[in-house]
Coordinates of C-alpha atoms in Angstrom, one line a residue:
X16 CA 113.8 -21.3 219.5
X17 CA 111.2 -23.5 221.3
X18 CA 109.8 -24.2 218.0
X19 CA 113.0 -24.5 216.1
X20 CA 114.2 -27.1 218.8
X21 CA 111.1 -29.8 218.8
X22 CA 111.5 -29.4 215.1
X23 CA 115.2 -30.8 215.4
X24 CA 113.8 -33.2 217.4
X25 CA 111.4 -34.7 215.0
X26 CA 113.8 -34.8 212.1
X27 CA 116.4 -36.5 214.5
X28 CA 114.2 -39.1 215.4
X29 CA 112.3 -39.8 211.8
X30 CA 116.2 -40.1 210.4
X31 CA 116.9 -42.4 213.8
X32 CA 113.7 -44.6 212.6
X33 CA 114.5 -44.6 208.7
X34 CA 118.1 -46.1 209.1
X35 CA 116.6 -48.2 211.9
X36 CA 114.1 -49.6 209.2
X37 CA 116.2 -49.1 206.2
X38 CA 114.8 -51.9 204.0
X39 CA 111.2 -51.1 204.6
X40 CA 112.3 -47.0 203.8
X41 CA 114.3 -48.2 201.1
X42 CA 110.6 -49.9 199.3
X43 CA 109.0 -46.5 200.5
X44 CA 111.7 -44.3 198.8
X45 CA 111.5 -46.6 195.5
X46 CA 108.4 -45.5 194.0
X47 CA 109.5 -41.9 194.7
X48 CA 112.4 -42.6 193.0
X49 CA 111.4 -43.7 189.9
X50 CA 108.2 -41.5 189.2
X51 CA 111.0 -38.2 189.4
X52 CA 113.2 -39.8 187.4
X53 CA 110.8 -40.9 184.6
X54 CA 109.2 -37.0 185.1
X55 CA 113.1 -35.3 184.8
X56 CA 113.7 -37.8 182.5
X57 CA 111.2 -37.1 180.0
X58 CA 111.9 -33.0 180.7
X59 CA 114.9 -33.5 179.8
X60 CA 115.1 -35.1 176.8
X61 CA 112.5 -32.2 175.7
X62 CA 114.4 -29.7 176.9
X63 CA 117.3 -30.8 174.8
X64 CA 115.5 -31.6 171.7
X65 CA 114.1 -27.8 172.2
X66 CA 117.3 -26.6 172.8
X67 CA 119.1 -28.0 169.6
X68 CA 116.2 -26.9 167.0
X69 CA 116.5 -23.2 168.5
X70 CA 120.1 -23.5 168.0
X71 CA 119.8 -25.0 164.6
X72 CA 117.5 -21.5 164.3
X73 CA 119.9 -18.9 165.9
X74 CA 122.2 -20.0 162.8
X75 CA 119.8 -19.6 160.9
X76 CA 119.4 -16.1 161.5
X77 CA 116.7 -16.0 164.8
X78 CA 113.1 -16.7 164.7
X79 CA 112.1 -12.7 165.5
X80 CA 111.5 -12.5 161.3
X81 CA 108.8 -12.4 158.6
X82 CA 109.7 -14.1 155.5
X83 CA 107.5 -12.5 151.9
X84 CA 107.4 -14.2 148.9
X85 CA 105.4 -14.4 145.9
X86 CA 102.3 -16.8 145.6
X87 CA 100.7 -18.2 142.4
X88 CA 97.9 -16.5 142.0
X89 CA 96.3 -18.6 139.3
X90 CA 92.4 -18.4 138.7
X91 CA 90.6 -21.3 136.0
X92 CA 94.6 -22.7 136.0
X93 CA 95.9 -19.9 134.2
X94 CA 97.4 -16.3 135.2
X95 CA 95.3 -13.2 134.4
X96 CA 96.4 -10.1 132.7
X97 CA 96.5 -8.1 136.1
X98 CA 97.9 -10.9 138.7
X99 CA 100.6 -11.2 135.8
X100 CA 101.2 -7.4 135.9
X101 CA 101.6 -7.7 139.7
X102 CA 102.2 -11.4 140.2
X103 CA 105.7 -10.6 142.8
X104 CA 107.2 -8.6 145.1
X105 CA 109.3 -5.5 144.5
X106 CA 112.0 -3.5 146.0
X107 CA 109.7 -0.7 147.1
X108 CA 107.7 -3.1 148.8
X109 CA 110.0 -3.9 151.1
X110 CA 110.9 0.2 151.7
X111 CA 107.6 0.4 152.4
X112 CA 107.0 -2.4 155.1
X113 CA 109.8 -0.9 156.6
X114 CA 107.9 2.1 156.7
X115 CA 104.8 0.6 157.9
X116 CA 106.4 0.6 161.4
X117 CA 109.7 1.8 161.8
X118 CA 110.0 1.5 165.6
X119 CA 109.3 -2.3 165.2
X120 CA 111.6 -3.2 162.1
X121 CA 114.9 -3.1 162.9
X122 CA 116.5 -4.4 159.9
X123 CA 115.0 -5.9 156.1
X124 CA 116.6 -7.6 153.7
X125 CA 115.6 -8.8 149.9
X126 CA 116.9 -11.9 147.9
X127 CA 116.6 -12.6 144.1
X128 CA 117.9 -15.5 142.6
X129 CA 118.7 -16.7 139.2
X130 CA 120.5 -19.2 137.7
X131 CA 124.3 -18.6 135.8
X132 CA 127.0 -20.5 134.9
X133 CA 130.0 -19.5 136.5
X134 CA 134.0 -20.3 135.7
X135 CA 137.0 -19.9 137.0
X136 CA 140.4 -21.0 136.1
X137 CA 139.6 -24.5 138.8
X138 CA 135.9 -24.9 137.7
X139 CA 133.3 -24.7 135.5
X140 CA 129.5 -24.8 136.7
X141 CA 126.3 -23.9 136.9
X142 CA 124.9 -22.7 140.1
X143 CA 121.7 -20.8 141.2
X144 CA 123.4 -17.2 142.6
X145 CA 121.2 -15.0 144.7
X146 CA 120.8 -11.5 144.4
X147 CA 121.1 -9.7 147.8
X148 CA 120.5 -6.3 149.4
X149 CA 119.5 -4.4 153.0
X150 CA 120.7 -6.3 155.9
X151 CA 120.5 -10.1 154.4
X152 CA 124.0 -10.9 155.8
X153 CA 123.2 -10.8 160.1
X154 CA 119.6 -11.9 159.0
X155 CA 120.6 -14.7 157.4
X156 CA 123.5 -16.3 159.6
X157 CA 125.9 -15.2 157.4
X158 CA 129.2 -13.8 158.5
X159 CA 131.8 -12.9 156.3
X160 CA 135.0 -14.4 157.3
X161 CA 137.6 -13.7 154.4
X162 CA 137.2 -9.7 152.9
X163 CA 134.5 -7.8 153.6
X164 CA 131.1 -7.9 152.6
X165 CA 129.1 -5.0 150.4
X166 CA 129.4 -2.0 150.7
X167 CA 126.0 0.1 150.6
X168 CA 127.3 1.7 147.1
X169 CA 127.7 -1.2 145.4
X170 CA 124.2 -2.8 146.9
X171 CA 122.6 0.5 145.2
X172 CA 124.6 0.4 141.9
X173 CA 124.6 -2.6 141.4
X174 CA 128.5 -3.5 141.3
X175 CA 130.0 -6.4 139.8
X176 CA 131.2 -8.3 142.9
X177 CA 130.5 -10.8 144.4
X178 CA 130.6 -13.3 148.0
X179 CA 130.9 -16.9 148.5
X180 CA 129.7 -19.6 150.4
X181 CA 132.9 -21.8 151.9
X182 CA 132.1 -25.0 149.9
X183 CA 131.9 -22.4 146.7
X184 CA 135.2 -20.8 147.3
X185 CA 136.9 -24.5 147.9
X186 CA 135.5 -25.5 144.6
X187 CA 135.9 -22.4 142.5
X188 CA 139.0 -21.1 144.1
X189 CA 140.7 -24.6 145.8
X190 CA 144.3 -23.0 146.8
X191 CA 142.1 -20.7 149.2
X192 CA 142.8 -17.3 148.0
X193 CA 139.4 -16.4 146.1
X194 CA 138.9 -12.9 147.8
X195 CA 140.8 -10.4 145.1
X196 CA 140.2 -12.9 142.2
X197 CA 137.6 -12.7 139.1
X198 CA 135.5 -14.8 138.2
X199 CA 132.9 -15.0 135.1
X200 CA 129.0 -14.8 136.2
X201 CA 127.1 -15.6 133.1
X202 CA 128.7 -13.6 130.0
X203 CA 130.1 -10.7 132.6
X204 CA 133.2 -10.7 135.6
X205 CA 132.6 -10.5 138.9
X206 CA 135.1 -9.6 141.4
X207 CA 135.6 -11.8 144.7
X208 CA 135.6 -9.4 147.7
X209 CA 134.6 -12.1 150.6
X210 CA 134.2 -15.6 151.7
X211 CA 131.7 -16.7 154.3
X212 CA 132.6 -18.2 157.7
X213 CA 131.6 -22.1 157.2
X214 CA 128.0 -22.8 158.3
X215 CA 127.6 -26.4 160.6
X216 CA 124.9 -27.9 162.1
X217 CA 124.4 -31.3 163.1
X218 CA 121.4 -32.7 164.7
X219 CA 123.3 -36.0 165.8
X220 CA 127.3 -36.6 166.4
X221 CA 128.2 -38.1 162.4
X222 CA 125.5 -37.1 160.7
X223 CA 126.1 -35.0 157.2
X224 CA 125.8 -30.9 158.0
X225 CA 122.6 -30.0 157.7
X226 CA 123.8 -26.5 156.5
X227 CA 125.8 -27.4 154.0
X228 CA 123.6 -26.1 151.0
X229 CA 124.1 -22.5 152.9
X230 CA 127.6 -22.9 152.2
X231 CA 127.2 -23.2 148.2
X232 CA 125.8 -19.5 148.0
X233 CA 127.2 -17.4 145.8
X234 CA 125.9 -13.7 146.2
X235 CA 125.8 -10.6 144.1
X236 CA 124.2 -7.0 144.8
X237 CA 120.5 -8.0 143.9
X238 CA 120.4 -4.9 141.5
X239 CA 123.2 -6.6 139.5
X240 CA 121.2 -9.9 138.9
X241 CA 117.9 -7.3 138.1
X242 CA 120.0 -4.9 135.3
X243 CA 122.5 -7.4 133.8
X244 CA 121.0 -10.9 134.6
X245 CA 117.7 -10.6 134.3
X246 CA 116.7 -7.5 132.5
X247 CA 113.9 -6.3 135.1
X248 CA 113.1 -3.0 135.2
X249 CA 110.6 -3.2 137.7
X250 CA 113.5 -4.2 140.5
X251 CA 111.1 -7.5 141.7
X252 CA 112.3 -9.7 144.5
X253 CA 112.0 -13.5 145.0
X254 CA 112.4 -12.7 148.7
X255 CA 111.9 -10.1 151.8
X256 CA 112.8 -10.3 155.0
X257 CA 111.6 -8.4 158.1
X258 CA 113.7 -8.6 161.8
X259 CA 110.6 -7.5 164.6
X260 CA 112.5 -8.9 167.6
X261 CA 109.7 -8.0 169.6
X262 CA 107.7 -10.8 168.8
X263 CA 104.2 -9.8 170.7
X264 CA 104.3 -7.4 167.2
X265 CA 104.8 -10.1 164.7
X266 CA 101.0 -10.2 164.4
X267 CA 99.8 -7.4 164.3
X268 CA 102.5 -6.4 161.6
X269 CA 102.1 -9.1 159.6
X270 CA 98.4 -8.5 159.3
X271 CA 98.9 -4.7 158.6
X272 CA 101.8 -5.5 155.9
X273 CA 99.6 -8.6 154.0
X274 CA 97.0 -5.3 153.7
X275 CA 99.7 -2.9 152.2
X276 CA 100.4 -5.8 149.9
X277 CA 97.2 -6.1 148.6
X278 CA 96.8 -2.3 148.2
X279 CA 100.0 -2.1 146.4
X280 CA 99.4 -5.0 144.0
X281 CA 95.9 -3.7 143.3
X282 CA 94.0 -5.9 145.6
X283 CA 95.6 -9.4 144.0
X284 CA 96.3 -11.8 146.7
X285 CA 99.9 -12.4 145.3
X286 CA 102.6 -13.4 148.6
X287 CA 102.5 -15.6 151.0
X288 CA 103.7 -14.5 154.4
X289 CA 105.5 -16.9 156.6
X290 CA 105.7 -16.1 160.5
X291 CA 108.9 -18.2 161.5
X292 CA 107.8 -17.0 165.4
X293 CA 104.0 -18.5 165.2
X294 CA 105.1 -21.6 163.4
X295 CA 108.2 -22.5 166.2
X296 CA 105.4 -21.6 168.9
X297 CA 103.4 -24.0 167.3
X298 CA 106.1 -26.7 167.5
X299 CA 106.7 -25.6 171.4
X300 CA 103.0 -26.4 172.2
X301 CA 103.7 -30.1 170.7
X302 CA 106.4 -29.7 172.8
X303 CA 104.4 -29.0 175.6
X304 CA 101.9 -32.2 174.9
X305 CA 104.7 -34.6 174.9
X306 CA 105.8 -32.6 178.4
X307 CA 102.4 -33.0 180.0
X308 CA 102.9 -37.0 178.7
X309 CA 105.8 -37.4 180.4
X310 CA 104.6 -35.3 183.6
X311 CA 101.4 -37.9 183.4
X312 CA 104.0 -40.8 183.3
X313 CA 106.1 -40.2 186.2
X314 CA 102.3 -39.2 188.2
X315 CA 101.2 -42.3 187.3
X316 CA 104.6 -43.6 189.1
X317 CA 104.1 -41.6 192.3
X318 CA 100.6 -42.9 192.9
X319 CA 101.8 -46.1 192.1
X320 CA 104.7 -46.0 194.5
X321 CA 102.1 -43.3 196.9
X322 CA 99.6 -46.4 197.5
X323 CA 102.7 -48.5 198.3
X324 CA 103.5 -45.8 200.7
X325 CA 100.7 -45.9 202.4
X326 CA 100.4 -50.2 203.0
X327 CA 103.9 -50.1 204.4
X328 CA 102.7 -47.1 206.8
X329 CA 99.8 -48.7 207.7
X330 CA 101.6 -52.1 208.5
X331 CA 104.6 -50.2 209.8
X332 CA 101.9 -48.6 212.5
X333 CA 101.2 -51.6 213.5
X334 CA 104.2 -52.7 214.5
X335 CA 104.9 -49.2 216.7
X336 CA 101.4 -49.0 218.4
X337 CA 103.0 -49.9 221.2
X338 CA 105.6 -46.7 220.7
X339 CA 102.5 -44.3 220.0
X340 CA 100.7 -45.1 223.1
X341 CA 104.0 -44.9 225.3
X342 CA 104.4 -41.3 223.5
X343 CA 100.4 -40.9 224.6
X344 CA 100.7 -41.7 228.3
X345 CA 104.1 -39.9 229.1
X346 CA 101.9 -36.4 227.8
X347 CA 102.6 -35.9 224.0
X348 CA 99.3 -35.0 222.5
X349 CA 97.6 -36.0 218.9
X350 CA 99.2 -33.5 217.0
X351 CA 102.4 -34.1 218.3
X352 CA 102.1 -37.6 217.0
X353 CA 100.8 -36.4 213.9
X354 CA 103.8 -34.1 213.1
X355 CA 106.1 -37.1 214.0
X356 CA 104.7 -39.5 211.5
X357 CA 104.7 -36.3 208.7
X358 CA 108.3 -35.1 209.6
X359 CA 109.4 -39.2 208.7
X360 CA 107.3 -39.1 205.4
X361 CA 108.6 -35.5 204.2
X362 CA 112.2 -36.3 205.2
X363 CA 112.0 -39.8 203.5
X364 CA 109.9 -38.2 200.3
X365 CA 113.0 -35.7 200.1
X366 CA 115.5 -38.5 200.1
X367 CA 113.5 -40.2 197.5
X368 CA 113.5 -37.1 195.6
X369 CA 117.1 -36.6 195.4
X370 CA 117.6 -39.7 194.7
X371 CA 115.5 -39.8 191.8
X372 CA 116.8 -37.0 190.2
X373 CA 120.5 -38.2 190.4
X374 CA 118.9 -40.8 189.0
X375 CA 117.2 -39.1 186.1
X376 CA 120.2 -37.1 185.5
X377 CA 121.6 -40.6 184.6
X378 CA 118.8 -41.8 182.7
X379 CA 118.6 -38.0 180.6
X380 CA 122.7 -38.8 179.5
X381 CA 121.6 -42.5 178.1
X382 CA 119.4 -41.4 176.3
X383 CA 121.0 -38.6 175.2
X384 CA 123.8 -40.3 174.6
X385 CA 121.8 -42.6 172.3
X386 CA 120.1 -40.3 170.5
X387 CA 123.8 -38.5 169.9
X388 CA 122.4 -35.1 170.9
X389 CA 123.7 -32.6 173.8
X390 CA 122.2 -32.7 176.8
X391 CA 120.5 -30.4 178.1
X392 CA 119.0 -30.0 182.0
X393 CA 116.4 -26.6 182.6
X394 CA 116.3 -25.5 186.1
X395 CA 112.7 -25.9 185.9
X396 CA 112.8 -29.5 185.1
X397 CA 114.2 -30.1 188.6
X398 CA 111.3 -28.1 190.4
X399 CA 109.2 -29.6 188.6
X400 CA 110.0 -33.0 189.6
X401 CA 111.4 -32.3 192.9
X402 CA 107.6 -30.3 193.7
X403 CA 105.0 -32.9 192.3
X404 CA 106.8 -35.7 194.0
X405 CA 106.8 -33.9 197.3
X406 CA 102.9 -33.3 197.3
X407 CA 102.4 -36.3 196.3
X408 CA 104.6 -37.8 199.3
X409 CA 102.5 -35.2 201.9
X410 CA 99.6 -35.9 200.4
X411 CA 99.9 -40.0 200.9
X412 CA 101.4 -40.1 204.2
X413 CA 98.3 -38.1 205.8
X414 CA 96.2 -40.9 206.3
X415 CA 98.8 -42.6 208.2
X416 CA 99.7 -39.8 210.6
X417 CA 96.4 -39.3 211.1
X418 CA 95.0 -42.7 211.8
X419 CA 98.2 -42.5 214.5
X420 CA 97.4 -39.6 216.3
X421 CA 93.6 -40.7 216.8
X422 CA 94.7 -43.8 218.7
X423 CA 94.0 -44.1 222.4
X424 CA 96.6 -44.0 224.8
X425 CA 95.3 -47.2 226.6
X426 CA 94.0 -49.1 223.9
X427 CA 97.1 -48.6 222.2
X428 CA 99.7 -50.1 225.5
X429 CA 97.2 -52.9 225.6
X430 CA 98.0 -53.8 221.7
X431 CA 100.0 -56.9 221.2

């Protein structure tokens, strides 16, 4: 209580003396001020760039999967007899990475395109169609809005029906009733049995959807476009897709399934694997650089305005030697001093701090506002900000405190 009283005290009189003096506080808050806005500032803008390209990702399916395809495997610029007899990927490949490690795989998917033209009563074009199977709808972003989607007997057999994108049922089917219609693919009909839901994404407010090529797909069973498209008996893929949603796996799978690969396709070097997980952690650790710049920035700020600090002090304990040695003679010790002068520099640093990050919440929704993008604010960002500018407000104000609480008593009532 004892304790809990002097400290009441302390923070009565640093307030008393900051409003007393509130131009001189008002210099020592600024350079607070600015260095945790510019750090919040900068966080902030990260943050929200961040946030919009893993949104941009979640419709895109999620980051938790491993993408297969086929590589050119070319030697003296032209394709030997065995990497042509195993140049691709095929459907048991992709039953067998599944295999590889059940427990991590929780859904796979293959795709197979080819290109058809395709009429109905509105329209007459030709468009690349892709071939689908396993679970390429929830790995994809797709989500069927209209109908229904495949059902796992006509993925197997093959059936002749098919889904389509938004902007390919407004084109082929304009009056919006497409699911229940036929339509030819190539020289054979296809039923309609679903529309996708329309796919948007915008990086800035008016700018064209960036997803709007999604929204042209049109998609058969892949074993359709393999028997009655393309004539492959050997059921290859363009395309497989792996969901590991724990992503500390990713490697480690991806290593053991380029080995089954190799094995499979007698030791030809023929996909290309593409971690979506390591390459977006490689874009958060740019991220992170142009974090530690802005973090830099607003430091550079807060020694700025810390040196600042420290002249004002210095003069402003000039002007209340007087003050310290009356505290001196009527019995308050060094220390005592010494927690004064550090209760008004924490109390004004905290002031400072708040102020600064009202006023980098400002500065964040310019930009932001500029740029046309959401805003986004991580809890962290404010810690962040709120913590380096407090150390650094501690850490300046110690010389101060300290030079007061070494002065003599009667040196300091003799000062004029």
């Amino acid at each position: 209580m004892r304790f809990s009283g002097a400290f009441r005290q302390r923070v009565a009189e640093a307030w008393l003396e900051i409003r007393e003096n509130l131009g001189r506080s008002s210099l020592q808050a600024l350079g607070i001020m600015v260095g945790v806005a510019s750090v919040l500032g900068g966080f902030s803008i990260s943050d929200s760039n961040q946030r919009r390209s893993d949104e941009r990702w979640r419709k895109l399916g999620g980051i938790e999967r491993l993408n297969v395809q086929p590589a050119a495997a070319m030697r003296d610029g032209s394709v030997t007899a065995l990497q042509r007899a195993n140049l691709g990927l095929r459907n048991a490949d992709a039953a067998d990475g599944e295999a590889l490690n059940s427990k991590a795989v929780h859904a796979t998917s293959v795709q197979r395109f080819a290109r058809a033209r395709l009429r109905s009563p509105n329209a007459d074009q030709e468009r690349q169609v892709s071939g689908i199977g396993g679970d390429f709808l929830p790995l994809n972003g797709y989500e069927v809005e209209q109908g229904r989607a495949f059902s796992m007997t006509e993925l197997a057999s093959g059936a002749p029906v098919c889904l389509l994108g938004a902007e390919a049922a407004s084109v082929f089917f304009p009056s919006g009733d497409a699911v229940g219609q036929t339509m030819r693919l190539g020289d054979f009909p296809v039923v309609v049995v679903g529309v996708f839901r329309e796919l948007v994404f915008r990086w800035r407010d008016g700018e064209p959807n960036a997803m709007a090529w999604r929204n042209r797909i049109v998609a058969v069973p892949s074993a359709l476009v393999a028997a009655r498209m393309q004539g492959d008996r050997y059921e290859r893929v363009d395309r497989m897709t792996f969901k590991i949603p724990e992503l500390n796996l990713m490697e480690g799978f991806a290593r053991d399934l380029a080995s089954l690969l190799k094995a499979n396709h007698r030791q030809q070097d023929d996909v290309r694997i593409d971690d979506i997980a390591a390459r977006m952690r490689k874009r958060q650790s740019q991220g992170q650089v142009y974090n530690l710049i802005f973090m830099l920035s607003g430091i550079l700020s807060l020694v700025g305005g810390g040196m600042v600090n420290v002249n004002i002090q210095l003069a402003s304990l000039s002007e209340r030697v007087r003050e310290v040695g009356v505290r001196m003679a009527i019995g308050a010790s060094g220390l005592e001093v010494f927690k004064a002068f550090m209760t008004e520099a924490v109390l004004l640093t905290s002031l400072g701090s708040l102020a600064g990050l009202v006023l980098g919440i400002g500065f964040s929704k310019g930009i932001c506002m500029f740029l046309d993008i959401p805003l986004f604010l991580a809890p962290g960002s404010f810690f962040a900000a709120f913590f380096v500018a407090s150390a650094f407000g501690v850490v300046f104000a110690l010389f101060p405190a300290w030079k007061a609480s070494r002065l003599s008593p009667m040196e300091a009532l003799r000062y004029e």
